[in-house]
PDB file of C-alpha atoms and ligand atoms in Angstrom:
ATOM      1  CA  UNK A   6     -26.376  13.893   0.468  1.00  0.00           C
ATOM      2  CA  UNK A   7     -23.705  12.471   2.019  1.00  0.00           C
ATOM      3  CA  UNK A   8     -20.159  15.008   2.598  1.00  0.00           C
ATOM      4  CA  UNK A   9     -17.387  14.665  -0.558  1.00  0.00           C
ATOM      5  CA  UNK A  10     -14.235  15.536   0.389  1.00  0.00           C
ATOM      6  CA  UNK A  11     -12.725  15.584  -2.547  1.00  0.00           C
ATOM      7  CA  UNK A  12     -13.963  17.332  -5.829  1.00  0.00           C
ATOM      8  CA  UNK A  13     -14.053  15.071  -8.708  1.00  0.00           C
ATOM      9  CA  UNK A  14     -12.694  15.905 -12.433  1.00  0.00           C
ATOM     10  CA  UNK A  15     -15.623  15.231 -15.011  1.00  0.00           C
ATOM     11  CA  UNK A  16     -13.572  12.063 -16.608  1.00  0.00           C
ATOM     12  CA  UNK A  17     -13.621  10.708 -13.213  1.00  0.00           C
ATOM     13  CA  UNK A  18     -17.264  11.736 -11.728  1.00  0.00           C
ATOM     14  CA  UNK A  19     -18.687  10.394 -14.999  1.00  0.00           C
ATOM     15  CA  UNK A  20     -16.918   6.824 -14.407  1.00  0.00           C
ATOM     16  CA  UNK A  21     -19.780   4.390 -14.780  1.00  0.00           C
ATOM     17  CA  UNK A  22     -18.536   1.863 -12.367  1.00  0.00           C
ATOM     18  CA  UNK A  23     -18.010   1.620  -8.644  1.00  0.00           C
ATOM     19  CA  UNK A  24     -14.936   0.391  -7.624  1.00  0.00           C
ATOM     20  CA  UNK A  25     -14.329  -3.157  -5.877  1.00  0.00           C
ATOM     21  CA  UNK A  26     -11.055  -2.800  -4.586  1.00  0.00           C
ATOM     22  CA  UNK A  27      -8.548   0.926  -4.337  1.00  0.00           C
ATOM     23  CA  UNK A  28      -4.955   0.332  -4.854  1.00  0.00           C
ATOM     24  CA  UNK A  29      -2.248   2.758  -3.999  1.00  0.00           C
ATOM     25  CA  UNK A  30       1.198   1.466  -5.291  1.00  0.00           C
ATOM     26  CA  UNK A  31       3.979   2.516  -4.015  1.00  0.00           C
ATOM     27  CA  UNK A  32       7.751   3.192  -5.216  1.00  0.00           C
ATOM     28  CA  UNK A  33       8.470   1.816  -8.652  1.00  0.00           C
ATOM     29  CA  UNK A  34       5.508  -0.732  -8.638  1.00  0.00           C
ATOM     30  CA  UNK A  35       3.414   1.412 -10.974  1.00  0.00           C
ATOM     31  CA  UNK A  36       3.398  -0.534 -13.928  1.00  0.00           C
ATOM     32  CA  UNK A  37       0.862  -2.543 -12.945  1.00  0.00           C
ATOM     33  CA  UNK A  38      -1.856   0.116 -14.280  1.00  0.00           C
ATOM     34  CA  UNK A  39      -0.707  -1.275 -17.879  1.00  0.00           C
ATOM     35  CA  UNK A  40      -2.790  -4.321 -17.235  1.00  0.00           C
ATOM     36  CA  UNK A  41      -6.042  -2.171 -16.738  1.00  0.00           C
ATOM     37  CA  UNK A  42      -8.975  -2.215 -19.277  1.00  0.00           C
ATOM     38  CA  UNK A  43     -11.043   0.868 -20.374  1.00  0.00           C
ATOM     39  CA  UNK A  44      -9.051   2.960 -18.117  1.00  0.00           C
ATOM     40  CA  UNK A  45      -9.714   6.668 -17.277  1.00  0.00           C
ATOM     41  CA  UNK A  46      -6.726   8.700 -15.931  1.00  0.00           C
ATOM     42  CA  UNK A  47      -6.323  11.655 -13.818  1.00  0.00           C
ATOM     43  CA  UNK A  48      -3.365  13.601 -12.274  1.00  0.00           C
ATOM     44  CA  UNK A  49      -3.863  13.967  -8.486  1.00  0.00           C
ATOM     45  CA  UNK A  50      -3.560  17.679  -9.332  1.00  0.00           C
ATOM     46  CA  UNK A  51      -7.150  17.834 -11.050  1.00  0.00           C
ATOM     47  CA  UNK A  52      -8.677  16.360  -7.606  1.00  0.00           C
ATOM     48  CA  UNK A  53      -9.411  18.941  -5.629  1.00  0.00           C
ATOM     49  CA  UNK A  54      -7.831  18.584  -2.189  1.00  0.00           C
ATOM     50  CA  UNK A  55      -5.974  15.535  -2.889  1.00  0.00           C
ATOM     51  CA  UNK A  56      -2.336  15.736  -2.203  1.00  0.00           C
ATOM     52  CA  UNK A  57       0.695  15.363  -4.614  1.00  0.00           C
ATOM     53  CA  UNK A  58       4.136  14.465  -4.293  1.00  0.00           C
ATOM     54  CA  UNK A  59       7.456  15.541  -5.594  1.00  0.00           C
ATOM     55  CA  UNK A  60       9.728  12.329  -4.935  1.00  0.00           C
ATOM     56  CA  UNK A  61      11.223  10.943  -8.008  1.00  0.00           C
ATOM     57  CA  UNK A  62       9.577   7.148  -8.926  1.00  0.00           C
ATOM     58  CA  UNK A  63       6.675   8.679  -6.834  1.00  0.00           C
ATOM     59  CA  UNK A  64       3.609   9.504  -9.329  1.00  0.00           C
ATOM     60  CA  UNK A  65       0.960  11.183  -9.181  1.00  0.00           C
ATOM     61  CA  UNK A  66      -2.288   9.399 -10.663  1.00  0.00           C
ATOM     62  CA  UNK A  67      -5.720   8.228 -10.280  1.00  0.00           C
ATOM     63  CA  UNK A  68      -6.455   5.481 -12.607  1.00  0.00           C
ATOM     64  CA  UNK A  69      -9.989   3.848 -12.732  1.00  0.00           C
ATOM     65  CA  UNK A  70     -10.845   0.931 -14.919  1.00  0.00           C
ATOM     66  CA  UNK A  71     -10.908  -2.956 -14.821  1.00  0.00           C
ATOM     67  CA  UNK A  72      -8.785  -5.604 -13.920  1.00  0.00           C
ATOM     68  CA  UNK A  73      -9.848  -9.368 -14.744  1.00  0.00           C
ATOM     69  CA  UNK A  74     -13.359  -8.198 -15.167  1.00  0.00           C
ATOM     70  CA  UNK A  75     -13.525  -6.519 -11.634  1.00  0.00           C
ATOM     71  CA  UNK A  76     -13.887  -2.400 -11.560  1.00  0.00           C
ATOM     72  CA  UNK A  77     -11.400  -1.454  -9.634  1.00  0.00           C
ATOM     73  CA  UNK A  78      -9.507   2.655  -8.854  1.00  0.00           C
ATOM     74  CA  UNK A  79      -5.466   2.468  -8.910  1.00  0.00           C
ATOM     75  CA  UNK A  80      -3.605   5.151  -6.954  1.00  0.00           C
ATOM     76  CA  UNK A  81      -0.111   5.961  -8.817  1.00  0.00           C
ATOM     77  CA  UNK A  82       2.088   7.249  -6.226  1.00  0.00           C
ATOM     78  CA  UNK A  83       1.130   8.036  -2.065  1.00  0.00           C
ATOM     79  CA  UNK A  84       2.396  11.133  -0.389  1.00  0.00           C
ATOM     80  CA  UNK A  85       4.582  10.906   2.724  1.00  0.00           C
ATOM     81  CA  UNK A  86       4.600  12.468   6.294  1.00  0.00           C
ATOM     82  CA  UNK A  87       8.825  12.487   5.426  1.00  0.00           C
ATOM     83  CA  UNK A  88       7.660  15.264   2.828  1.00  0.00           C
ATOM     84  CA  UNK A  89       5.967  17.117   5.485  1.00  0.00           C
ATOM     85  CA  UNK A  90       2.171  15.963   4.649  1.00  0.00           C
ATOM     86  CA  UNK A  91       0.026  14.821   7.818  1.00  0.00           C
ATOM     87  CA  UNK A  92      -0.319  11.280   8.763  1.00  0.00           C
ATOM     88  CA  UNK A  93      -4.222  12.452   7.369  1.00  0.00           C
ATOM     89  CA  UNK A  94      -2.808  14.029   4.317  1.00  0.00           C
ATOM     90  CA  UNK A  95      -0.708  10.678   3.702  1.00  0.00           C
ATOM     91  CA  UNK A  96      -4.163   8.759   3.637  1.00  0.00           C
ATOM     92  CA  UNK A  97      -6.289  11.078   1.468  1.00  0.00           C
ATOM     93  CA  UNK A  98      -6.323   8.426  -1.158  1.00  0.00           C
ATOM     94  CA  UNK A  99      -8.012   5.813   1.085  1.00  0.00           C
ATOM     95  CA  UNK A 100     -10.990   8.284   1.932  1.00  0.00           C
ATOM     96  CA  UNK A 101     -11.138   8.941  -1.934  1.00  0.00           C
ATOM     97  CA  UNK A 102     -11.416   5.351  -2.233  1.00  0.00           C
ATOM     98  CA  UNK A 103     -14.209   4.836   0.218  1.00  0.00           C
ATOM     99  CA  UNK A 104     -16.217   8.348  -1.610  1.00  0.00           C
ATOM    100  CA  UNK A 105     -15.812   6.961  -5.135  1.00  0.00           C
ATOM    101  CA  UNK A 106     -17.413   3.779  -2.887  1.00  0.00           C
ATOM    102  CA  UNK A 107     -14.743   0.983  -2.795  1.00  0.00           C
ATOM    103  CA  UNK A 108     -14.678  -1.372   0.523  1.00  0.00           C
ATOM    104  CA  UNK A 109     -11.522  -2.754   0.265  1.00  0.00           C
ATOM    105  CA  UNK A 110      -8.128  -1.285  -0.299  1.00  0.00           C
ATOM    106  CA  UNK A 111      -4.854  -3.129  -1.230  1.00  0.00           C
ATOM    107  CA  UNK A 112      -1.741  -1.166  -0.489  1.00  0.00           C
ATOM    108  CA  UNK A 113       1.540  -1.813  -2.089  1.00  0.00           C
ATOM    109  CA  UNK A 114       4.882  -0.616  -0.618  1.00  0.00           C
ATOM    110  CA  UNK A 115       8.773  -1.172  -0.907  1.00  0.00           C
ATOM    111  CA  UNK A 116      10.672  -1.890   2.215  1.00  0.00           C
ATOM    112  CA  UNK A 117      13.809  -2.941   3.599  1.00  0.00           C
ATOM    113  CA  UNK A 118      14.215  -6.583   5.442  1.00  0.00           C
ATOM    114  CA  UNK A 119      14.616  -6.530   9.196  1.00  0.00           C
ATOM    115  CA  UNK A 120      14.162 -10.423   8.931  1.00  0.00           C
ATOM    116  CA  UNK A 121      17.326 -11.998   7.830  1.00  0.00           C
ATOM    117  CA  UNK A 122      15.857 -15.260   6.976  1.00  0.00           C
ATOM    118  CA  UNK A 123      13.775 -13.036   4.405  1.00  0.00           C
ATOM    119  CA  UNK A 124      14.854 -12.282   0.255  1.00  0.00           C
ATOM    120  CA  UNK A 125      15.830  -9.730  -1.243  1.00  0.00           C
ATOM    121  CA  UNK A 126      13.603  -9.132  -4.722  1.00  0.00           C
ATOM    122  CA  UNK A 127      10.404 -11.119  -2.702  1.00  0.00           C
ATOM    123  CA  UNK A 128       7.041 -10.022  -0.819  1.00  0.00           C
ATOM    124  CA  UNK A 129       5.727 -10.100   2.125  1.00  0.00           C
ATOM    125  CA  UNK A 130       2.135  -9.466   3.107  1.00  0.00           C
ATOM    126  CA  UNK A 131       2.039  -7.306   5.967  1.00  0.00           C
ATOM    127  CA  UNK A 132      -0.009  -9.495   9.255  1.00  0.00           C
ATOM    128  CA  UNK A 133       0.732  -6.625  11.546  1.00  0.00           C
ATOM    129  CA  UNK A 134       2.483  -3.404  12.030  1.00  0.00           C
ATOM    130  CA  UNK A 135       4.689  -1.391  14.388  1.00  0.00           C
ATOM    131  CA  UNK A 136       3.467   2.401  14.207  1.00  0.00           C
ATOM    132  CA  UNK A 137       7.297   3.875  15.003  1.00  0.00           C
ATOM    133  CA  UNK A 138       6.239   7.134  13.490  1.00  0.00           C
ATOM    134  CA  UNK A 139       3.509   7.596  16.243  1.00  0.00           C
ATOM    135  CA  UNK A 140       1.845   9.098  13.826  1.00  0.00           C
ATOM    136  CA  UNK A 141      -1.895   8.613  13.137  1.00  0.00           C
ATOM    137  CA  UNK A 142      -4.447  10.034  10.511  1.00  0.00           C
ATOM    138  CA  UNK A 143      -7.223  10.331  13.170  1.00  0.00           C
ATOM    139  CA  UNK A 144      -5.096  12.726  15.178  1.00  0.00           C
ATOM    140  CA  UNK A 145      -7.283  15.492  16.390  1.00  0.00           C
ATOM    141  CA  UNK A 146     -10.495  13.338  16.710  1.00  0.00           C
ATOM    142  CA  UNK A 147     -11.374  10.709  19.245  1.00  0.00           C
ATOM    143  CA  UNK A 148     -12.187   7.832  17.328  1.00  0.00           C
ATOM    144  CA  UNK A 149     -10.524   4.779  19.125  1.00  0.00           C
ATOM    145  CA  UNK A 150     -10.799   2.244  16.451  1.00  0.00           C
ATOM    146  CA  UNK A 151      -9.660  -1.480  17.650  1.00  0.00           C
ATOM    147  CA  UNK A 152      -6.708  -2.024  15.911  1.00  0.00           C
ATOM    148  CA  UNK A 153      -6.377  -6.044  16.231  1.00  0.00           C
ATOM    149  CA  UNK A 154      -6.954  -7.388  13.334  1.00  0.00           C
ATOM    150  CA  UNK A 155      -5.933  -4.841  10.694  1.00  0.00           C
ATOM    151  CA  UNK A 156      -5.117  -6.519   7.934  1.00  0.00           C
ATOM    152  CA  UNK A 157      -7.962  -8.923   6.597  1.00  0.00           C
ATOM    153  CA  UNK A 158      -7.148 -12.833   7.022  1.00  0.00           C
ATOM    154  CA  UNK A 159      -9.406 -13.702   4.565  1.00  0.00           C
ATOM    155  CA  UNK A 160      -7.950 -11.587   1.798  1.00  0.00           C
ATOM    156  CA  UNK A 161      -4.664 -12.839   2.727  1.00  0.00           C
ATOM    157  CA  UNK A 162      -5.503 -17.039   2.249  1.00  0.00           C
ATOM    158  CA  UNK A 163      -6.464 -15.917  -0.923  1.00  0.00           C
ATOM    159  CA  UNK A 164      -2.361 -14.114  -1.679  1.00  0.00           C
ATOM    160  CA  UNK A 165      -1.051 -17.404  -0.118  1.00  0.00           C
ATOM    161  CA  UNK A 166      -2.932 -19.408  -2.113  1.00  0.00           C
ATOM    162  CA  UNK A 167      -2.327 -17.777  -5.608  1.00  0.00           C
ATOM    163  CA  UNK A 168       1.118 -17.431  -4.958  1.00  0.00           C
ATOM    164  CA  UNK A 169       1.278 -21.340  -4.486  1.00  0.00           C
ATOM    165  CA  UNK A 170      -0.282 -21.729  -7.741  1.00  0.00           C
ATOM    166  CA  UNK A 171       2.439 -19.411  -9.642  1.00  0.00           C
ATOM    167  CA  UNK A 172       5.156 -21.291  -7.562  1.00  0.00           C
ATOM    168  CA  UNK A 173       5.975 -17.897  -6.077  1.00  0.00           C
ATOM    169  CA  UNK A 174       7.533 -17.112  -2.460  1.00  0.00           C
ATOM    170  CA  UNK A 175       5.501 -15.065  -0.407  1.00  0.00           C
ATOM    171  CA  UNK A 176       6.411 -14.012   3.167  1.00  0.00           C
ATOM    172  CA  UNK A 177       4.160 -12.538   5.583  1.00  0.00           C
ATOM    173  CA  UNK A 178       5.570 -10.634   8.582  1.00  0.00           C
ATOM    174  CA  UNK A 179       5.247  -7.653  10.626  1.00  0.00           C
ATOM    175  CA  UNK A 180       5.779  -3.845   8.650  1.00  0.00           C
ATOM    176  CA  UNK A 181       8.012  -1.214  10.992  1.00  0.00           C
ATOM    177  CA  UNK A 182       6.489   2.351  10.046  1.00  0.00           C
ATOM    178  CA  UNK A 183       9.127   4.698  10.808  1.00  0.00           C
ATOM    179  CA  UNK A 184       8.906   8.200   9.860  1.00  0.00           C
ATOM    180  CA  UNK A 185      11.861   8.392   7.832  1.00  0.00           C
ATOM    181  CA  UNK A 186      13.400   9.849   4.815  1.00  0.00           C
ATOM    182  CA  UNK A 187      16.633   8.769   6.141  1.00  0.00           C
ATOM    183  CA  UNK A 188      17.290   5.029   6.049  1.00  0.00           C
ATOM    184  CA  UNK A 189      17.882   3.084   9.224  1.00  0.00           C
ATOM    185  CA  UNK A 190      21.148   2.663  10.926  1.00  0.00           C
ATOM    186  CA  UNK A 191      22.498  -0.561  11.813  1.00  0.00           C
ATOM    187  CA  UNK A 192      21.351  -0.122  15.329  1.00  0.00           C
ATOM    188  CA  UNK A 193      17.805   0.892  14.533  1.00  0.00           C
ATOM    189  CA  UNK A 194      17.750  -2.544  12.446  1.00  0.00           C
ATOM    190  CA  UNK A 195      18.998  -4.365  15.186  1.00  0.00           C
ATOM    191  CA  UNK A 196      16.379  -2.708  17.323  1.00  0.00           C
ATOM    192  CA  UNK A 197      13.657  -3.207  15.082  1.00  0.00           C
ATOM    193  CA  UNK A 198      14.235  -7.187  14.782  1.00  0.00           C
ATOM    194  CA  UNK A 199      14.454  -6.820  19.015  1.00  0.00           C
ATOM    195  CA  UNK A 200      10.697  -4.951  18.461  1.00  0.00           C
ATOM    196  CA  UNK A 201       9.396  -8.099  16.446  1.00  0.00           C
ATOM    197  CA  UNK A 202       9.880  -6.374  13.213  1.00  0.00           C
ATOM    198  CA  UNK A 203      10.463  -8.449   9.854  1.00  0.00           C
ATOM    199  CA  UNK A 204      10.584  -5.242   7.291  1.00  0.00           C
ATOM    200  CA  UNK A 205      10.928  -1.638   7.619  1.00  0.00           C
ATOM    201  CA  UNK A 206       9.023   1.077   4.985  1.00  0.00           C
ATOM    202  CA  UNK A 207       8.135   4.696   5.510  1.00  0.00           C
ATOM    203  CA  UNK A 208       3.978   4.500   4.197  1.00  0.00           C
ATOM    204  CA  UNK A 209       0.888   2.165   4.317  1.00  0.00           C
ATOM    205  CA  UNK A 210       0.116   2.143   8.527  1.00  0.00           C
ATOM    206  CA  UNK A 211      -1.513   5.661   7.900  1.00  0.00           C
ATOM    207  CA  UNK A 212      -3.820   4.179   5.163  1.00  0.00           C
ATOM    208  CA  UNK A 213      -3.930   1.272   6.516  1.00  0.00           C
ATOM    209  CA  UNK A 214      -5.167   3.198   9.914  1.00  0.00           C
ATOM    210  CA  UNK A 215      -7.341   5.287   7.946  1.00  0.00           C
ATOM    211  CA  UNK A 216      -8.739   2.174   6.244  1.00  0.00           C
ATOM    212  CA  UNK A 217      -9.999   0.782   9.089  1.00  0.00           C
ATOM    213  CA  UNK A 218     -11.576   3.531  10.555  1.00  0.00           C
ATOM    214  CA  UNK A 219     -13.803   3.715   7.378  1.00  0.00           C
ATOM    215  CA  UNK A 220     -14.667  -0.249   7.941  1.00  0.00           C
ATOM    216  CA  UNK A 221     -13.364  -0.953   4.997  1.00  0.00           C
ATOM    217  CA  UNK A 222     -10.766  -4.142   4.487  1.00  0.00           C
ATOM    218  CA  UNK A 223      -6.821  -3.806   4.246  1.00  0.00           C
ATOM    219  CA  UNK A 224      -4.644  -6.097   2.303  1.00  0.00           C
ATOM    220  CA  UNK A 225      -1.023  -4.764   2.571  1.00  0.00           C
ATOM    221  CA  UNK A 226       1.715  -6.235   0.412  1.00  0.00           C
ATOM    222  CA  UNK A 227       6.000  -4.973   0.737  1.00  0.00           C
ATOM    223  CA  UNK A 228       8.596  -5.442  -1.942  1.00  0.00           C
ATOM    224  CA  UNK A 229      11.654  -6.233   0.123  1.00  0.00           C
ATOM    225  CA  UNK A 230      13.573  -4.494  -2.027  1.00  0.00           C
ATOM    226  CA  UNK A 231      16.702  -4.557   0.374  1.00  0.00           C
ATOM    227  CA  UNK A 232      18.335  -5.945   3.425  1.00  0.00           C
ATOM    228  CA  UNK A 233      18.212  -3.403   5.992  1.00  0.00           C
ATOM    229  CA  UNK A 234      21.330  -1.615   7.362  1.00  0.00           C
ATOM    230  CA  UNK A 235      23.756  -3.497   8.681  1.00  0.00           C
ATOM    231  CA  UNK A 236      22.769  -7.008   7.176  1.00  0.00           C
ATOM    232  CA  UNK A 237      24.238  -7.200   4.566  1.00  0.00           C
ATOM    233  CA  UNK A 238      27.794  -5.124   3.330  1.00  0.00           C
ATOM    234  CA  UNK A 239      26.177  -2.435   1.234  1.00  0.00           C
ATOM    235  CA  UNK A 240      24.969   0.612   1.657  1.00  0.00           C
ATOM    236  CA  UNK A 241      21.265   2.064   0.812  1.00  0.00           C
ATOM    237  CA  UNK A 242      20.266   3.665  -2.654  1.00  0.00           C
ATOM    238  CA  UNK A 243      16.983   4.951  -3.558  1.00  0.00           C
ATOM    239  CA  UNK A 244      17.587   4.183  -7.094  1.00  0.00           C
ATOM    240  CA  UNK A 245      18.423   0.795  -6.327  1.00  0.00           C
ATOM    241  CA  UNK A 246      15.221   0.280  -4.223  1.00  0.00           C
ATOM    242  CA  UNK A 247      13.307   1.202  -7.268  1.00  0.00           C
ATOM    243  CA  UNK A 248      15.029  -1.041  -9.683  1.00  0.00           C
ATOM    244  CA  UNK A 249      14.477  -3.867  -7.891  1.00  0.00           C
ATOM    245  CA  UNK A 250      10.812  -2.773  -7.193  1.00  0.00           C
ATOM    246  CA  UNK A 251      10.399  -2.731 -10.728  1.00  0.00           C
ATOM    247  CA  UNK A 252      11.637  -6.218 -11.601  1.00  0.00           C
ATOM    248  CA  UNK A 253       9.643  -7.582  -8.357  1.00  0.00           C
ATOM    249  CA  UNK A 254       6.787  -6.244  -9.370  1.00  0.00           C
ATOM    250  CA  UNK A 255       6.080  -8.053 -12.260  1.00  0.00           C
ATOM    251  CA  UNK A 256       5.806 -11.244 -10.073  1.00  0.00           C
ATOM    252  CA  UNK A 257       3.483  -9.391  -7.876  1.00  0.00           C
ATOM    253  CA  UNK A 258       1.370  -8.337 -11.311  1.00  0.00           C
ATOM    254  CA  UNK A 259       0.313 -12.722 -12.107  1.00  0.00           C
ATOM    255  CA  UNK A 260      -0.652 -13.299  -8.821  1.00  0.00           C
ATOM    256  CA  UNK A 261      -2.819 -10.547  -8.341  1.00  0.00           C
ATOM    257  CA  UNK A 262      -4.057  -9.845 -11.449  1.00  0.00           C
ATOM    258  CA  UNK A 263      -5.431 -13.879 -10.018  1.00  0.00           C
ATOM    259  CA  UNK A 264      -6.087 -13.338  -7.046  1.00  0.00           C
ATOM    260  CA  UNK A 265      -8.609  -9.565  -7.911  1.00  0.00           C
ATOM    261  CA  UNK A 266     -11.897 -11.782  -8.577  1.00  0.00           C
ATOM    262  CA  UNK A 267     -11.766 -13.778  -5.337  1.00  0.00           C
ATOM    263  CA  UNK A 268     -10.704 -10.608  -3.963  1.00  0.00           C
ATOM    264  CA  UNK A 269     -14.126  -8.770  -4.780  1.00  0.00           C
ATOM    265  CA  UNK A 270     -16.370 -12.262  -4.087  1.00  0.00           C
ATOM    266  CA  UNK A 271     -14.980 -11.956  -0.297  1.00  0.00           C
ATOM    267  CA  UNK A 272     -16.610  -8.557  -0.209  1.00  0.00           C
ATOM    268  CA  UNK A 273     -18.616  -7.792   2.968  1.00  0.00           C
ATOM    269  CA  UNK A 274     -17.096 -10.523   5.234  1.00  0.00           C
ATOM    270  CA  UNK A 275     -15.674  -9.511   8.207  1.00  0.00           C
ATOM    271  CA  UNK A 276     -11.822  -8.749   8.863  1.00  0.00           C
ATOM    272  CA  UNK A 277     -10.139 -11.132  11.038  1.00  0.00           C
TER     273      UNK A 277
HETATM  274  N1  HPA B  30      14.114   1.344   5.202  1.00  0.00           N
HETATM  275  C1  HPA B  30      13.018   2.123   5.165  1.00  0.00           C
HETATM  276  N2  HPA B  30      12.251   2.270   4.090  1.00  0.00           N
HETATM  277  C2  HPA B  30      12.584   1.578   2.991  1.00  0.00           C
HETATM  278  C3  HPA B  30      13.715   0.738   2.942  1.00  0.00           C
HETATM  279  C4  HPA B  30      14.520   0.615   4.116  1.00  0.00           C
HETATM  280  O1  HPA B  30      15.533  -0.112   4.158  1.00  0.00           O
HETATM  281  N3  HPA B  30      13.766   0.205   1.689  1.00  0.00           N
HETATM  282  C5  HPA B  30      12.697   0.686   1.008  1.00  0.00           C
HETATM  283  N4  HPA B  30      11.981   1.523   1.785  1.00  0.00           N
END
């Protein structure tokens, strides 16, 4: 028998299905589990060694069920290394994923826009990232995964193309990962555009890391939820970030909910 990390609540070990696709949704994008069928719920607390968080809009709960047909596992709410957690610890719910037997993960995350050509309220699918945080979740081993093509091409066509069909605008860009909690300055902006940034978040590179290390496939999707410091006039507010999170995400919800059946089909193919 292969190792288990993590110790399973009954509700969840007896969960017929094996999941297609993990999601972990970040910052006020958890409504989505709504549109889940024959859903069974757990709090993060009743998995044994899997980390919970304490930041407000940040949830704490495993959801498995369906979406358009296709089994899928939802993580409500991520921990962050900001809160003190390892870069591991802040991708526990990827190696759930790949124990419970998913292959594919789709991460969710709000960030600010380092791109000002970019809008505010829109996504972007992540084609690359900047790991600021130099951070990594296979610190203390020596696994040197290749870390060119990290987010799957394939999975991405298949975004763009929904979101043509819903008449919705979809950027795709390079993510920043800085460590955070603090917001940027107006400098650091400016020096993350100079870097080749076109957002800025504080999550999804250590899952996204952790991800491929496992083999499995990364699609990685931010809410630009703000312009980054200095672009526009205003000032940063958390509560903001999750309003506007909240009203993005139901954009986000049509295309996916879409795009989830060609998202399983392209199981097994290679990234790139
Ligand atoms: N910077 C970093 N993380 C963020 C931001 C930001 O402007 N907005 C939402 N998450």
């Amino acid at each position: 028998m292969s190792f288990s990390e993590f110790t399973l609540p009954a509700a969840l070990s007896d969960w017929k299905e094996t999941p297609r696709i993990g999601m972990v949704l970040g910052s006020g994008l958890g409504g989505f589990v709504d549109l889940l069928e024959n859903t069974v719920s757990v709090d993060y607390d009743d998995i044994e060694r899997l980390p919970t968080s304490g930041v407000e809009g940040h949830v704490g709960k495993l959801h498995a069920g369906e979406l358009a047909g296709v089994p899928v596992a939802i993580a409500q709410g991520r921990v962050h290394t900001y809160e003190g957690w390892s870069a591991r610890e802040a991708a526990s719910t990827v190696r759930l994923f790949h124990q419970l037997g998913a292959n594919t993960v789709l991460l969710t995350n709000a960030a600010g826009i380092v791109n000002p050509e970019f809008s505010q309220g829109s996504w972007m699918l992540l084609s690359d990232h900047l790991n600021l945080a130099r951070l990594s979740p296979l610190s203390g081993g020596a696994q040197f995964v290749d870390q060119t093509k990290v987010y799957d091409a394939g999975l991405r066509k298949i975004l763009h193309n929904e979101a043509e069909l819903a008449g919705v605008r979809l950027h795709e860009g390079v993510y920043a990962w800085v460590n955070g909690p603090e917001y940027e300055t107006p400098a650091e902006v400016r020096m993350l555009r100079t870097l080749g940034a076109d957002a800025v978040g504080m999550s999804t590179v250590p899952e996204a890391i952790q991800a491929r290390a496992l083999g499995m496939r990364v699609l990685a999707l931010s809410c630009l939820t703000n312009f980054g410091a200095g672009i526009s006039e205003n000032c940063l507010d958390h509560l903001e970030v999750i309003e506007v999170g909240k009203r993005a995400a139901r954009t986000l919800h049509r295309i996916l909910v879409a795009a989830v059946p060609g998202i399983s089909r392209e199981q097994g193919k290679s990234t790139g």
